[in-house]
mmCIF file of C-alpha atoms in Angstrom:
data_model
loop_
_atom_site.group_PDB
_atom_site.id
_atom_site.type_symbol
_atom_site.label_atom_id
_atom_site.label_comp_id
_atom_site.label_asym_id
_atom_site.label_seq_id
_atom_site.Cartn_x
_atom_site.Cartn_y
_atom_site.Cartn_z
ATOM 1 C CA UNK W 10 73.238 103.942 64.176
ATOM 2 C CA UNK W 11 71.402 104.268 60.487
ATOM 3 C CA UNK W 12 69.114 107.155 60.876
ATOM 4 C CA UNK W 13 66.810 106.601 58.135
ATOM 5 C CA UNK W 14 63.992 109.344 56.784
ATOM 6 C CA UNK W 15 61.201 107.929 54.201
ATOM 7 C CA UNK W 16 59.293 110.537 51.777
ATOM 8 C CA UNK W 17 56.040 110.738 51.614
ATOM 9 C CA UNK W 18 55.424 109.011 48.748
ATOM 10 C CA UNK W 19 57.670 106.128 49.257
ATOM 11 C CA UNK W 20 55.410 106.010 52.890
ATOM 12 C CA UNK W 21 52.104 106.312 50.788
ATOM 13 C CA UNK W 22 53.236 102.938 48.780
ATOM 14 C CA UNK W 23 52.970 100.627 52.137
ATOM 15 C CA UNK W 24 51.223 100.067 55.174
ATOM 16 C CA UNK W 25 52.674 101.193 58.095
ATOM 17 C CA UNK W 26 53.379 97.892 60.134
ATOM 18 C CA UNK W 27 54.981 96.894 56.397
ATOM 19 C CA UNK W 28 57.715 99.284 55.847
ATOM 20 C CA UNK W 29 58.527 99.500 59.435
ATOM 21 C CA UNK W 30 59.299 96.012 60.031
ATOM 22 C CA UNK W 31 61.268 96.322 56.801
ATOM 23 C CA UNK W 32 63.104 98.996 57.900
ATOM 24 C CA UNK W 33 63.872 97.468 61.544
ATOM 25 C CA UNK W 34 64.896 93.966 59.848
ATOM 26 C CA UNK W 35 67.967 96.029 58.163
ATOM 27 C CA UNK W 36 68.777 98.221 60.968
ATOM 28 C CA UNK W 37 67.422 101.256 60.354
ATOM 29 C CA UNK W 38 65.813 103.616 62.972
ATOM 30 C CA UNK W 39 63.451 105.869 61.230
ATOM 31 C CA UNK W 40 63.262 109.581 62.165
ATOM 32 C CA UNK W 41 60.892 112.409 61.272
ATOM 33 C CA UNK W 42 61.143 115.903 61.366
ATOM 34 C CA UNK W 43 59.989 118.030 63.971
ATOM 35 C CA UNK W 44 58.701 120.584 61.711
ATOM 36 C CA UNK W 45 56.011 120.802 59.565
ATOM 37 C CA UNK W 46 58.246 122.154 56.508
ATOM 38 C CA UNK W 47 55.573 121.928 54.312
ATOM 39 C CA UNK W 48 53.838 124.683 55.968
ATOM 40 C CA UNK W 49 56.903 126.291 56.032
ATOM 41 C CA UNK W 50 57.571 126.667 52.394
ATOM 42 C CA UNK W 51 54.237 127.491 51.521
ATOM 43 C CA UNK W 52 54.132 130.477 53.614
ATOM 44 C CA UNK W 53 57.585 131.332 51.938
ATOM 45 C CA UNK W 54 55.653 131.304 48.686
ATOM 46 C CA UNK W 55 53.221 133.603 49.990
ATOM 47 C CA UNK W 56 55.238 136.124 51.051
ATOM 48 C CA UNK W 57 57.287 135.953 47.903
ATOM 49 C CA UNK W 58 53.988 136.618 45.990
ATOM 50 C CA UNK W 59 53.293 139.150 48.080
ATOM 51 C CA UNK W 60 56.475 140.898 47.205
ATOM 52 C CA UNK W 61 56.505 140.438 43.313
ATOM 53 C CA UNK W 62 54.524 141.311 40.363
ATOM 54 C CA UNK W 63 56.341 138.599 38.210
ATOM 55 C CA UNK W 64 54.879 135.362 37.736
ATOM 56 C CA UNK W 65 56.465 133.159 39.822
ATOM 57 C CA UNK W 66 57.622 129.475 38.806
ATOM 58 C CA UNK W 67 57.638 127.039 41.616
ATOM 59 C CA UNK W 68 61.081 125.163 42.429
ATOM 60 C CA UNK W 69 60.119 122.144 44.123
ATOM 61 C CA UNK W 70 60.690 119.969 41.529
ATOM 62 C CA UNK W 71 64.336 120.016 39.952
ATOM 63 C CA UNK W 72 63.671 118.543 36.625
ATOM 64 C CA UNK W 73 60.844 121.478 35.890
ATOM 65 C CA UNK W 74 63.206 123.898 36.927
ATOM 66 C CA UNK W 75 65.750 123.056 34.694
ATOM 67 C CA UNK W 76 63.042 122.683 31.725
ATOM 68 C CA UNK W 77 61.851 126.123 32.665
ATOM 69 C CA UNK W 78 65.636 127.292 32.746
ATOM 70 C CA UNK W 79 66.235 126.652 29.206
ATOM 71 C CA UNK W 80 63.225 128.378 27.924
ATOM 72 C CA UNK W 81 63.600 131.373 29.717
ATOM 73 C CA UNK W 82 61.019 134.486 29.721
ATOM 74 C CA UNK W 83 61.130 137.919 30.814
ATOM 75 C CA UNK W 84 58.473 138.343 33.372
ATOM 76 C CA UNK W 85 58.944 134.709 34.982
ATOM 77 C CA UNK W 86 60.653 134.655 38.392
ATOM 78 C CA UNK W 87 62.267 131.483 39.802
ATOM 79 C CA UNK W 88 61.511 131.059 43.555
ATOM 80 C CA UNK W 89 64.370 129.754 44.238
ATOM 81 C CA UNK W 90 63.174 128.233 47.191
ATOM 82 C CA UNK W 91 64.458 124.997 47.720
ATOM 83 C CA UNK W 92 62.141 121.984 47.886
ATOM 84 C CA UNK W 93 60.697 120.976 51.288
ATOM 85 C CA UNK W 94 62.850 117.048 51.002
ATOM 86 C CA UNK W 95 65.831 119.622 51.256
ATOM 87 C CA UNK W 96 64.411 121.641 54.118
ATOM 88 C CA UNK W 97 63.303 118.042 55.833
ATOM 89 C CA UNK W 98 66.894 116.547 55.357
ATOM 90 C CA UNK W 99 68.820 119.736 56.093
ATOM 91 C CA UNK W 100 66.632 119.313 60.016
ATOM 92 C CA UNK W 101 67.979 115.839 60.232
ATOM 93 C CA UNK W 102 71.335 115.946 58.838
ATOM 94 C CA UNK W 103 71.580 118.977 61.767
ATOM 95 C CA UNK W 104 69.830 117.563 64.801
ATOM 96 C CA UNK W 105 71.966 117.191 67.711
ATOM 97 C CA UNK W 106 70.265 114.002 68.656
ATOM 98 C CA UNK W 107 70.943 112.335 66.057
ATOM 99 C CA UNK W 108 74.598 113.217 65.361
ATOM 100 C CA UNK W 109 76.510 110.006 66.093
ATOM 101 C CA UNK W 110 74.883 108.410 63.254
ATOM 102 C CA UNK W 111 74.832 107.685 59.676
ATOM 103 C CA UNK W 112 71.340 109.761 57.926
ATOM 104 C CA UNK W 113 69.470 108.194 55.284
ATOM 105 C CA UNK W 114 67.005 110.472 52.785
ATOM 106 C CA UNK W 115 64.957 108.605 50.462
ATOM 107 C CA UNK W 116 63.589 110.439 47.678
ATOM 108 C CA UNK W 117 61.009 109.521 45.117
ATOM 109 C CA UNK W 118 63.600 110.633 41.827
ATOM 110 C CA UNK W 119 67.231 110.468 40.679
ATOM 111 C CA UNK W 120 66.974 114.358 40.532
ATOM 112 C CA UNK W 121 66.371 114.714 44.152
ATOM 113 C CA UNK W 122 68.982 112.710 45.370
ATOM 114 C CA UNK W 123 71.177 114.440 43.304
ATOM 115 C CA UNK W 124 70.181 117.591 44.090
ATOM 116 C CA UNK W 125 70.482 116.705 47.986
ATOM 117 C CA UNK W 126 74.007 114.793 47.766
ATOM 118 C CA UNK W 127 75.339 117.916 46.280
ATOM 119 C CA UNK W 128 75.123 119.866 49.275
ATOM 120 C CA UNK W 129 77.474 117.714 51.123
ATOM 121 C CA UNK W 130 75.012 117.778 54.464
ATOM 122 C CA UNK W 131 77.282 116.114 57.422
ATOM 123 C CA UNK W 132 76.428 112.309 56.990
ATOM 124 C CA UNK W 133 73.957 112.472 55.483
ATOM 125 C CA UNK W 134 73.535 110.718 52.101
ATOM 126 C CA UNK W 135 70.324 111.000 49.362
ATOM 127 C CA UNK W 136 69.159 107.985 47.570
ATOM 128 C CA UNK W 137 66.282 106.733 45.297
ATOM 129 C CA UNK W 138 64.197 104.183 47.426
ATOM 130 C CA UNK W 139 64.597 101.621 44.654
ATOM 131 C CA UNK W 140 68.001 102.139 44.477
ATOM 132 C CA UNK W 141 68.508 101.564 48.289
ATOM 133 C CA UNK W 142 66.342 98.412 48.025
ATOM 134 C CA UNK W 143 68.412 97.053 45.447
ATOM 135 C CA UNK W 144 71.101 97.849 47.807
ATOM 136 C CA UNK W 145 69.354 95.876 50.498
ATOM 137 C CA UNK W 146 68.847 93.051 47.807
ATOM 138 C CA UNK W 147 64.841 92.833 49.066
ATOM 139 C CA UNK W 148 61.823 94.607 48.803
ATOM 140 C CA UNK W 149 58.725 95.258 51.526
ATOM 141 C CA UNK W 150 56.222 92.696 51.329
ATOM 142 C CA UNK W 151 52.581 94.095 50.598
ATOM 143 C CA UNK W 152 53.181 97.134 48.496
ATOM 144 C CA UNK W 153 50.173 99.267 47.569
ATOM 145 C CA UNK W 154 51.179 101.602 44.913
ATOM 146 C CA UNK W 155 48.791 104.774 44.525
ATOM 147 C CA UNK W 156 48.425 106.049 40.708
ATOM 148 C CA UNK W 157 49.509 109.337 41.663
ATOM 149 C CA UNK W 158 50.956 109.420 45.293
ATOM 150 C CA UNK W 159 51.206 113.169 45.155
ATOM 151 C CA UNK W 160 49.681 115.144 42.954
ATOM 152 C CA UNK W 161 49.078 118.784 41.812
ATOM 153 C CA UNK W 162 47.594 120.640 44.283
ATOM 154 C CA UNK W 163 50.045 121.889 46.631
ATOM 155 C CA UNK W 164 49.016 125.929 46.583
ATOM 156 C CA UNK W 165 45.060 124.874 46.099
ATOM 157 C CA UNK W 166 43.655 128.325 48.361
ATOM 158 C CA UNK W 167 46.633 130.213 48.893
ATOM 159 C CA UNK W 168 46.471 132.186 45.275
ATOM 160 C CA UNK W 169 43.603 132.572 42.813
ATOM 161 C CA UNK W 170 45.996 132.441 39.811
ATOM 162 C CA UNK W 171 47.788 129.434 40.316
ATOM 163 C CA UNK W 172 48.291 127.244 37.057
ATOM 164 C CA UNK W 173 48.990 123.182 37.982
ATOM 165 C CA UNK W 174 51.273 121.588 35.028
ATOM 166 C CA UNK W 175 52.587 118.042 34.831
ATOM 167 C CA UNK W 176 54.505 116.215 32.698
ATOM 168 C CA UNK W 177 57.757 117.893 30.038
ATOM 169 C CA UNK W 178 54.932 118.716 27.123
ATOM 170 C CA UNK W 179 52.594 120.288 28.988
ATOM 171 C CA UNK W 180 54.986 122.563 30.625
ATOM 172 C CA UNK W 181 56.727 123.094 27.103
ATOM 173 C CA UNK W 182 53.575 123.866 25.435
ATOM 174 C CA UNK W 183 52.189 126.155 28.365
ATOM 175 C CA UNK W 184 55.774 127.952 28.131
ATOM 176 C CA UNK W 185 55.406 128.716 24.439
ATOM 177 C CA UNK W 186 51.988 129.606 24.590
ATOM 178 C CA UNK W 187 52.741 132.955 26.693
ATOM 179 C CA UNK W 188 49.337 131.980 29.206
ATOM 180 C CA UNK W 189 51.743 132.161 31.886
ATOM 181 C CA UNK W 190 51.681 135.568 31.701
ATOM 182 C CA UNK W 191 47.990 135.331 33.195
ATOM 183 C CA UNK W 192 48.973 133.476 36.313
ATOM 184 C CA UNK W 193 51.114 134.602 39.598
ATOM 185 C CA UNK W 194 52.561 131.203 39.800
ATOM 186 C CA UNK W 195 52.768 127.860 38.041
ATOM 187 C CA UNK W 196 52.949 124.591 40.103
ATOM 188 C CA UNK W 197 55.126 122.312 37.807
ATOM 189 C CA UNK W 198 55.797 118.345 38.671
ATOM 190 C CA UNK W 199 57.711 116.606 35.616
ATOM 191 C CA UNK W 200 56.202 113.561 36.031
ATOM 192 C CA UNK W 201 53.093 113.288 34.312
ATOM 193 C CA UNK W 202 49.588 113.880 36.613
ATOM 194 C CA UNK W 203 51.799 114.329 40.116
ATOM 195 C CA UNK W 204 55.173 113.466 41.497
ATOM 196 C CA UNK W 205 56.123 109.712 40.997
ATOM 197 C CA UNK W 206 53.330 108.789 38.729
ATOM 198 C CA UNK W 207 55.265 107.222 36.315
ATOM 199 C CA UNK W 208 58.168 109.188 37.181
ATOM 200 C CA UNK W 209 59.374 111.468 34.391
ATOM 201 C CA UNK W 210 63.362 111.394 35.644
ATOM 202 C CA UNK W 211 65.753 108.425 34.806
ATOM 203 C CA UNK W 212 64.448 106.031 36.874
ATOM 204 C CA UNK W 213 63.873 102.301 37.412
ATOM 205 C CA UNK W 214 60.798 100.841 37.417
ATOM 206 C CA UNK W 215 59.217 100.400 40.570
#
């Protein structure tokens, strides 16, 4: 079997019917997880707020990690939490009902999947959606692109001092600037106005 698990903004680029016939013409049984792991690390984020004074830099997207890495403040905490792909594929790479099969995690960057094939999860292998379609040697019929699939937004109402960056400049420049010190934690997406929108990692063009 070819366990297969689509992120969400791969799944916000098609129509349903679309990418599940796709999926079904090359074999692939799609799975989902059976947690809501988005939930999941936002309350994590809560509670490490709650048990801080730092400001604290949010870790879901590898790329603005690393940028905030080399830059490094006193007074700015990395979350360390790992993002909630990981959390979703570490579920399926461990379900018992699924372990006679190969697992598939598409992710919308190069960064992802090479966070996620580092870990080395039992058959389970990470890859860029374009670069398992060019695998495939097709592409879904009918795809409906969204300018920015996901955007900033992801702690809107669970702090008042949340600051939303996107894109390597703005981050850089906010960095620099010292504001963060006025926040308890900045959402940062590398890509430019939201995850995928454009895609600020080596990527090909979708």
């Amino acid at each position: 079997m070819k366990y297969i698990w689509i992120n969400p903004v791969t799944e916000s680029m098609y129509g349903k019917p679309v990418l599940d016939g796709f999926l079904q013409k090359h074999g692939f049984t799609r799975v989902w997880c059976r947690t809501d792991w988005g939930r999941e690390v936002k309350e994590k984020y809560r509670k490490m707020l709650d048990g801080c004074r730092d400001t604290v830099a949010d870790a879901r997207c590898p790329m603005a990690c690393e940028l905030v890495k080399s830059m490094a403040e006193d007074g700015v905490r990395e979350a360390g939490i790992e993002p909630i792909l990981i959390h979703c594929a570490r579920e399926i790479s461990s379900r018992e009902d699924l372990r006679n099969g190969e697992k598939i995690i598409t992710t919308p960057c190069v960064s992802l999947a090479d966070m996620g094939n580092s870990l080395r999860l039992p058959n389970t292998r990470f890859i860029t959606w374009n670069a398992l379609l060019k695998e495939l040697g097709q592409r879904p019929e009918g795809k409906q692109l969204h300018a920015s699939p996901i955007p900033p937004g992801f702690f809107a109402g669970m702090e008042e001092r949340v600051q939303s960056l996107t894109g390597k400049e703005e981050i850089e420049a906010y960095m620099k600037s010292g504001r963060w010190k006025e926040v308890r934690l900045m959402e940062m997406l590398y890509c430019h106005k939201g995850c995928h929108n454009g895609d600020g990692v080596v990527m090909d063009e979708t």
